[in-house]
Tab-separated table of C-alpha atoms and ligand atoms in Angstrom:
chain	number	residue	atom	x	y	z
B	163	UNK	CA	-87.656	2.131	-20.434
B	164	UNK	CA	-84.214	2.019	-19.800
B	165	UNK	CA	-82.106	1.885	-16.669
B	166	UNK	CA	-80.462	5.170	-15.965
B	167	UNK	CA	-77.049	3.773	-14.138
B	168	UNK	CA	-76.410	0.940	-17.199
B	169	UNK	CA	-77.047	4.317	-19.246
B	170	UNK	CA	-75.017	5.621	-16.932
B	171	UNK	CA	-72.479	3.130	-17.016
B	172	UNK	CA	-72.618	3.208	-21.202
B	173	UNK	CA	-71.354	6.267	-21.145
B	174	UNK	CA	-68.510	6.413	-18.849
B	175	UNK	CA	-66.942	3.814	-20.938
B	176	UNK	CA	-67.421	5.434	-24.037
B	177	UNK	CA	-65.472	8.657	-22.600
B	178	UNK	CA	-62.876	6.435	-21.145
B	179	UNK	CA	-62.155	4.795	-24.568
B	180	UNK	CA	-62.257	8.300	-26.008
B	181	UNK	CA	-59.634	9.355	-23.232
B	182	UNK	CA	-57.465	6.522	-23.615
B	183	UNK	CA	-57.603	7.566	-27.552
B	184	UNK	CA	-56.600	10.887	-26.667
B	185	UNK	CA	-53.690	10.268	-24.341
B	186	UNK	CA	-52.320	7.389	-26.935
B	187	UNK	CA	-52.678	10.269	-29.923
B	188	UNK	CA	-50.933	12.687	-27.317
B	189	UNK	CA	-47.800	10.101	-26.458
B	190	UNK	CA	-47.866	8.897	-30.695
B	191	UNK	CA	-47.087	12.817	-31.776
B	192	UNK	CA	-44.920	13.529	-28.287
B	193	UNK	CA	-42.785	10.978	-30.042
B	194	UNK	CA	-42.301	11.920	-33.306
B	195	UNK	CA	-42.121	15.323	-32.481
B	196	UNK	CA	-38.830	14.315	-30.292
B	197	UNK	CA	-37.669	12.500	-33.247
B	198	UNK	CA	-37.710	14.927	-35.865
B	199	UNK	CA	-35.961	17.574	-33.484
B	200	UNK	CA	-33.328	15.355	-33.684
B	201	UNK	CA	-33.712	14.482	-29.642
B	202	UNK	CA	-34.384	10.570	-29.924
B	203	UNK	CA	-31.249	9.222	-30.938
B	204	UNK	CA	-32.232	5.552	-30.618
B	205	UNK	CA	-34.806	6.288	-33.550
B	206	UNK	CA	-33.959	4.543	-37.169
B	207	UNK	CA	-32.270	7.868	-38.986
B	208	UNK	CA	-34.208	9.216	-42.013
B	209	UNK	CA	-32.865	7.512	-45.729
B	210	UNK	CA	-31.069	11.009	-46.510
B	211	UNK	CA	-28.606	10.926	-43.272
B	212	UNK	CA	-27.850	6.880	-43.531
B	213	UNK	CA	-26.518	7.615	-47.074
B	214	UNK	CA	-24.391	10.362	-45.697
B	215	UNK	CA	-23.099	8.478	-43.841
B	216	UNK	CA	-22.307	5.330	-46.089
B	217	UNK	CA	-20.440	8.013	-48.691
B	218	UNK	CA	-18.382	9.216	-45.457
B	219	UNK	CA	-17.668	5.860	-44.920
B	220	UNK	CA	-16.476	5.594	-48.460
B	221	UNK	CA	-14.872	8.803	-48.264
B	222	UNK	CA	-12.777	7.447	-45.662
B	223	UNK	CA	-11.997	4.606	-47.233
B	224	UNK	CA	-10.876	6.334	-50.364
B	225	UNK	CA	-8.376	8.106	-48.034
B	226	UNK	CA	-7.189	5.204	-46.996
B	227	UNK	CA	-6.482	3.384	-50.290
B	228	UNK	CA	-5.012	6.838	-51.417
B	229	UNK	CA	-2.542	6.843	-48.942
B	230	UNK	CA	-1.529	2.790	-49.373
B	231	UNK	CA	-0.967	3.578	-53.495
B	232	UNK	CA	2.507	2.973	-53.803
B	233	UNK	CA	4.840	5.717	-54.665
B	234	UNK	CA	5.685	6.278	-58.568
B	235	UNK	CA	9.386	6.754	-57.931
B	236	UNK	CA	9.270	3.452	-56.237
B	237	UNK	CA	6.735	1.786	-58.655
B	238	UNK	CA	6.965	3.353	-61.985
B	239	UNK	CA	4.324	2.347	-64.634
B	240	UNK	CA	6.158	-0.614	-65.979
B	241	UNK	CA	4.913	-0.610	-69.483
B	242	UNK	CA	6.748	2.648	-69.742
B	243	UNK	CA	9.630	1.075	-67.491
B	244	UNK	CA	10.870	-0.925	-69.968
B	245	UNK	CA	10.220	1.115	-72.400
B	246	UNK	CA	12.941	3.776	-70.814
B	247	UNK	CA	10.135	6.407	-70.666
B	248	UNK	CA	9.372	5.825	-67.115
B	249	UNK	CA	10.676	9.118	-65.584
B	250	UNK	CA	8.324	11.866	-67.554
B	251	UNK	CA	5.245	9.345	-66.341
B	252	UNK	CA	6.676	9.012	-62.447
B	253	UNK	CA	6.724	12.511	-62.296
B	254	UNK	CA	2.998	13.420	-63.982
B	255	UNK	CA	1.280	11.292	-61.603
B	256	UNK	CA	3.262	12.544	-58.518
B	257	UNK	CA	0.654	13.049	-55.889
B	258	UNK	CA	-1.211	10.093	-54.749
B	259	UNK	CA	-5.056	9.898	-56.080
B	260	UNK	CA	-4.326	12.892	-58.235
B	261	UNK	CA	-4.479	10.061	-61.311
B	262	UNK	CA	-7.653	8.692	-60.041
B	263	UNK	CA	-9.476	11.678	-59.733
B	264	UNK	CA	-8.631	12.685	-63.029
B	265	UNK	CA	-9.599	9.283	-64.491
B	266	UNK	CA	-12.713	8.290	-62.189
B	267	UNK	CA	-16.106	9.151	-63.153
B	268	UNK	CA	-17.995	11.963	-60.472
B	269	UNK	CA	-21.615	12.321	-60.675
B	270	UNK	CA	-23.304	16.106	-60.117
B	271	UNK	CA	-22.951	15.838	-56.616
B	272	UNK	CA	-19.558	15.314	-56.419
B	273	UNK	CA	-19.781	11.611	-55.406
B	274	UNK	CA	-18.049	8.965	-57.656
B	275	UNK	CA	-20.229	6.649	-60.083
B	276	UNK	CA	-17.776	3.700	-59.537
B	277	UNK	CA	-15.418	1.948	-57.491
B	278	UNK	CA	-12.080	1.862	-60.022
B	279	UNK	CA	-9.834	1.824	-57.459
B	280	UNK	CA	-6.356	1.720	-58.430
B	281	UNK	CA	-4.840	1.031	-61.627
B	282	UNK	CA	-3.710	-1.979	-63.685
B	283	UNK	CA	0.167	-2.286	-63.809
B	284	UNK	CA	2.947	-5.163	-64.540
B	285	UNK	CA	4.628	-6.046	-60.909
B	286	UNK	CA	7.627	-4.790	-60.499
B	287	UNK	CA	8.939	-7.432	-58.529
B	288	UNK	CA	8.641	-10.710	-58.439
B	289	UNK	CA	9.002	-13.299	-55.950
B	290	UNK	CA	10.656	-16.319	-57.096
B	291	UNK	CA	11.117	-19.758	-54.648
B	292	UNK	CA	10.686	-23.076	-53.668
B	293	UNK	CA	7.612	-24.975	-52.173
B	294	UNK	CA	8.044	-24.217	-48.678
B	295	UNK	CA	10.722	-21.785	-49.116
B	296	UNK	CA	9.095	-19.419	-47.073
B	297	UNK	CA	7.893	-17.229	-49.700
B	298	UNK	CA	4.271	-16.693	-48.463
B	299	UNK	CA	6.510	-15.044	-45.228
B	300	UNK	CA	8.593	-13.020	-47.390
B	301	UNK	CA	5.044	-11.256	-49.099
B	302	UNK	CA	3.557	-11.033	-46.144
B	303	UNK	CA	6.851	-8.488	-44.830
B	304	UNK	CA	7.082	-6.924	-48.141
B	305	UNK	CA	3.305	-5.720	-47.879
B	306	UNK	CA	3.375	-4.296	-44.591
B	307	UNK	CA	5.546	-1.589	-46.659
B	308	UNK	CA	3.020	1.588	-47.635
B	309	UNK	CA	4.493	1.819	-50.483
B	310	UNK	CA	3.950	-1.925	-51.496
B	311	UNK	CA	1.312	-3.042	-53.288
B	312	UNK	CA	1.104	-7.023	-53.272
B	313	UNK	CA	-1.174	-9.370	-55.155
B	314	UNK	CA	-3.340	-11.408	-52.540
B	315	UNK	CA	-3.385	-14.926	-53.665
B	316	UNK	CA	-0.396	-16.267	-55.659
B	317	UNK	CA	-1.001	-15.636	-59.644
B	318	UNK	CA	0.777	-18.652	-60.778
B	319	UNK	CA	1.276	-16.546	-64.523
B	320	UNK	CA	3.920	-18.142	-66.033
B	321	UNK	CA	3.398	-21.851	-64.622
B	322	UNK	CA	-0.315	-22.206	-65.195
B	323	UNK	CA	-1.793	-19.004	-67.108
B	324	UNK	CA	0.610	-18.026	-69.438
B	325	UNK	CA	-1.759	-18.387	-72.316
B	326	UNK	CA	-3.599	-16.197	-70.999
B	327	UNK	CA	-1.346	-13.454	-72.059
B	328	UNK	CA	-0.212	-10.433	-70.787
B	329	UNK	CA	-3.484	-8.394	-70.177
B	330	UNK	CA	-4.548	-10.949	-68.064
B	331	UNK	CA	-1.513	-10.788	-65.483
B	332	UNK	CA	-2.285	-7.125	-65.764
H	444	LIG	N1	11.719	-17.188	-41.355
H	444	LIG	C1	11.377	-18.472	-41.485
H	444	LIG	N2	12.153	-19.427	-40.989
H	444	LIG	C2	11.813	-20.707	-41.115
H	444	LIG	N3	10.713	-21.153	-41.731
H	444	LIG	C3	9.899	-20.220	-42.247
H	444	LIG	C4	10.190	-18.842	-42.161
H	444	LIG	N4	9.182	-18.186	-42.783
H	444	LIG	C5	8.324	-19.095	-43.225
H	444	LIG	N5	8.756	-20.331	-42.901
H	444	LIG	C6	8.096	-21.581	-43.205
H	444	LIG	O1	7.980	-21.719	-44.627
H	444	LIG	C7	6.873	-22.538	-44.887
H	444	LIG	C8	6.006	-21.840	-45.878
H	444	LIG	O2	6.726	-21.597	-47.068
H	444	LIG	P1	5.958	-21.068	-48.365
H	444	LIG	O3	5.255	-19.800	-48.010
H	444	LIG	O4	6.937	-20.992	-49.484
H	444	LIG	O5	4.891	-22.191	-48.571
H	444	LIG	S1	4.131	-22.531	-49.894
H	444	LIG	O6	4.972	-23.480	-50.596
H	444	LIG	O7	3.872	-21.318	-50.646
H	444	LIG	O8	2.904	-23.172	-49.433
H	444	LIG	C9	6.151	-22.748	-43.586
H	444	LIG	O9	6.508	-23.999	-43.127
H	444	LIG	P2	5.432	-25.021	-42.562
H	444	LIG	O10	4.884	-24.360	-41.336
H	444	LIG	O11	6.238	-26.264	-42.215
H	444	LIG	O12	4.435	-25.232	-43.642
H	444	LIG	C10	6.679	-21.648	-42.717
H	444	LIG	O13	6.606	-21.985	-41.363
């Protein structure tokens, strides 16, 4: 024989926990459903859209570098400089970036395989000085210069890697 108010009881809790189910299903989809209309924005974005937005972030950094490639009248290709052929190659890579699209690599959906920025030339100028001449000072003006393109640390080519030959100072 059993007690009809624990049975009583028994039950009530069993449609409370079946309740509290309910209402935590009801809040779980609530949420998601907000999410994938694009209404929560402190949700983690989906793969697709974080990738977007890394290649627009490289986009925009590709713009960047395209704009600080110095000039070819300024810089010709010095290989060709010296050479006395530099004017025909100053003028066929005239726009900036136009010789790295050609050259770079683009996958099918238009984004590029690999980061070759810029391209590997002879300086055209060299700085030349004392210890503590203030050279480091006169780089630092030159590069500020959008059409300047400056090594960052000093090469030290012809005082300690000379043998390294020429396609290494490249
Ligand atoms: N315009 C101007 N006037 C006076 N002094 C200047 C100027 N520009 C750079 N400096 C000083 O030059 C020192 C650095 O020279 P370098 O860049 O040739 O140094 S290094 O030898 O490459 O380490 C460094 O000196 P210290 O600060 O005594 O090291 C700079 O302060």
């Amino acid at each position: 024989m059993g007690c009809s108010g624990c049975r009583v009881r028994f039950n009530f809790g069993k449609v409370l926990s079946k309740v509290s189910v309910f209402f935590t299903m009801v809040l779980i989809f609530t949420y998601f459903f907000y999410c994938l209309t694009g209404l929560c924005d402190s949700a983690p974005r989906a793969l697709y859209s974080q990738q977007a937005l890394d290649y627009d972030i490289l986009d925009d950094h590709r713009r960047v570098l395209d704009d600080l490639r110095p000039s070819p009248r300024l810089l010709p290709d010095a290989p060709s400089y010296w050479n006395g052929t530099a004017t025909a190659d100053a003028e066929q890579v005239d726009a900036p970036g136009q010789q790295q699209q050609q050259q770079q690599p683009v996958s099918d959906n238009g984004i590029p395989v690999s980061n070759t920025f810029g391209t590997k030339r002879f300086p055209q100028a060299i700085i030349i000085g004392v210890k503590k001449g203030g050279t480091r000072a006169l780089l630092e003006f030159l590069r500020i210069h959008p059409d300047v393109r400056a090594v960052g640390a000093e090469p030290h080519f012809f005082d300690r890697f000379y043998d390294k030959g020429l396609e290494w100072y490249r």
